[in-house]
CSV table of C-alpha atoms in Angstrom, one decimal:
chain,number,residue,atom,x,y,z
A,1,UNK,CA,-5.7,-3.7,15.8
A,2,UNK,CA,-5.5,-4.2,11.9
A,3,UNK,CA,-7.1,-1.5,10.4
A,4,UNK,CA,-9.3,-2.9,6.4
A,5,UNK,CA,-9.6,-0.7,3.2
A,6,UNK,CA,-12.0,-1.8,0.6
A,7,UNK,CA,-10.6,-0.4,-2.6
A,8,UNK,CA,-12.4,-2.4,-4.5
A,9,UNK,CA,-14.9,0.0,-6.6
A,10,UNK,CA,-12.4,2.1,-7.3
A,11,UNK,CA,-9.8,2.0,-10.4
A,12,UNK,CA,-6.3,2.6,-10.3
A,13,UNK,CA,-4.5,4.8,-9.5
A,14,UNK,CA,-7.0,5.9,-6.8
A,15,UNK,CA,-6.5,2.5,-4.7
A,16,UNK,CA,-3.0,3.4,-4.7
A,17,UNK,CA,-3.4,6.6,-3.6
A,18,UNK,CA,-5.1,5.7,-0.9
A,19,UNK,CA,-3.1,2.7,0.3
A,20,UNK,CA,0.0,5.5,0.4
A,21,UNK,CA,-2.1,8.8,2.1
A,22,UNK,CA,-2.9,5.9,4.7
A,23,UNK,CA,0.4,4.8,5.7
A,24,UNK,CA,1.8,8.1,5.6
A,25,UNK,CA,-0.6,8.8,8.4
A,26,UNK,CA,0.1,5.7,10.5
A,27,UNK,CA,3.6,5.7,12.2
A,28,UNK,CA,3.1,2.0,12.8
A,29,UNK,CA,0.9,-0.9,12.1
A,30,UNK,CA,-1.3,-3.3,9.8
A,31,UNK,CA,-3.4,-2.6,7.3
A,32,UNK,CA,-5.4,-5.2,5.5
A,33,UNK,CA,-6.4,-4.1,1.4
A,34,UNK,CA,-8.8,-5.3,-1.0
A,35,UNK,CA,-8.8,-3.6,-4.4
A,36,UNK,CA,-9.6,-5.1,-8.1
A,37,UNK,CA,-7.4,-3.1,-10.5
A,38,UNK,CA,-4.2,-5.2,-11.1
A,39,UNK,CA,-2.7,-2.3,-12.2
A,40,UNK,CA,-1.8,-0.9,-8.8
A,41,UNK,CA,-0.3,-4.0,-7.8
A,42,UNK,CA,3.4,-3.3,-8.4
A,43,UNK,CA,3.0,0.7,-7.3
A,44,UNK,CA,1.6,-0.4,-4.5
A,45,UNK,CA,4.6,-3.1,-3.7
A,46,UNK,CA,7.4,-0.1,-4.7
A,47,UNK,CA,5.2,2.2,-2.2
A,48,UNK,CA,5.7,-0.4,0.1
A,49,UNK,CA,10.2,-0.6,-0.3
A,50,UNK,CA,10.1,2.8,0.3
A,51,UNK,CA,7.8,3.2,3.4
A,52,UNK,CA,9.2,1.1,6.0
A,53,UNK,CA,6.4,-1.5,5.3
A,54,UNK,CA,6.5,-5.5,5.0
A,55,UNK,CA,3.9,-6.8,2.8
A,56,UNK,CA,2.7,-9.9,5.0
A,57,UNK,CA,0.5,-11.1,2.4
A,58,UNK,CA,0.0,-11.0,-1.5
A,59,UNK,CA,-2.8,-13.2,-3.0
A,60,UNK,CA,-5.8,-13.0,-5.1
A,61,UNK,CA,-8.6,-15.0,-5.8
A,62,UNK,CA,-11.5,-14.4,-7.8
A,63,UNK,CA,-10.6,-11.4,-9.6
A,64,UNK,CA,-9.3,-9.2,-5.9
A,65,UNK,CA,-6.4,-8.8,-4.7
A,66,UNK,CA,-6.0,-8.4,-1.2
A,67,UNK,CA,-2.7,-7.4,1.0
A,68,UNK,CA,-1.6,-7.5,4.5
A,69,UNK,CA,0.7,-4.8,5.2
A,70,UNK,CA,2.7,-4.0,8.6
A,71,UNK,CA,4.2,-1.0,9.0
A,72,UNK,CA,7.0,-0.6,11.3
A,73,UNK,CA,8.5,2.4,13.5
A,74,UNK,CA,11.5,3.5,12.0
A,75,UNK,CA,14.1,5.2,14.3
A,76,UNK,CA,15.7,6.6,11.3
A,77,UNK,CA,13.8,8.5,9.4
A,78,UNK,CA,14.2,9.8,6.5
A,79,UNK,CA,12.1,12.7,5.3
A,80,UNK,CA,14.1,14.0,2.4
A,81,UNK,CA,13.8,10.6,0.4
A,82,UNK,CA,12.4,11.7,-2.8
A,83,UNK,CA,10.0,9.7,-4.5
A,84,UNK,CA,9.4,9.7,-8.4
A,85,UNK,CA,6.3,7.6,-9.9
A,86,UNK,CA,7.6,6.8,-13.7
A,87,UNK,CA,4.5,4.3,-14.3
A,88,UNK,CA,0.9,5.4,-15.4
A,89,UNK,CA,-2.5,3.4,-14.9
């Protein structure tokens, strides 16, 4: 089952945000987003690198971007990766 989030009335970096809090929760899986602000485009991507995810699709069209993300089961773990954000909205 591919689980949706609309992000779309929100601004950044609150779709980010929730893209992250999501996939934390989820030890494996899809997730489909939709969000407007292209400003959480490339946090989103670097969430992605670091989370054991595969971004199966990237577009937008008419002003939203949408993404298909799986998130695999990793047998190694690694809960001591420390993550810094060094961009701002």
């Amino acid at each position: 089952m591919v689980e949706e989030l609309d992000l779309t009335s929100l601004e950044c970096p609150e779709p980010f945000m929730k893209v992250v809090a999501k996939l934390m929760k989820m030890d494996s899986g899809e997730l489909k987003i939709r969000y407007k602000d292209p400003k959480c485009r490339e946090m989103i991507l670097e969430a992605m690198k670091l989370m054991n995810c595969q971004v199966l699709e990237d577009k937008q069209a008419n002003g939203i971007f949408s993404m298909h993300i799986k998130k695999e089961k990793s047998s190694m773990d690694k809960p001591n990766k420390k993550v810094e954000l060094t961009g701002s909205c």
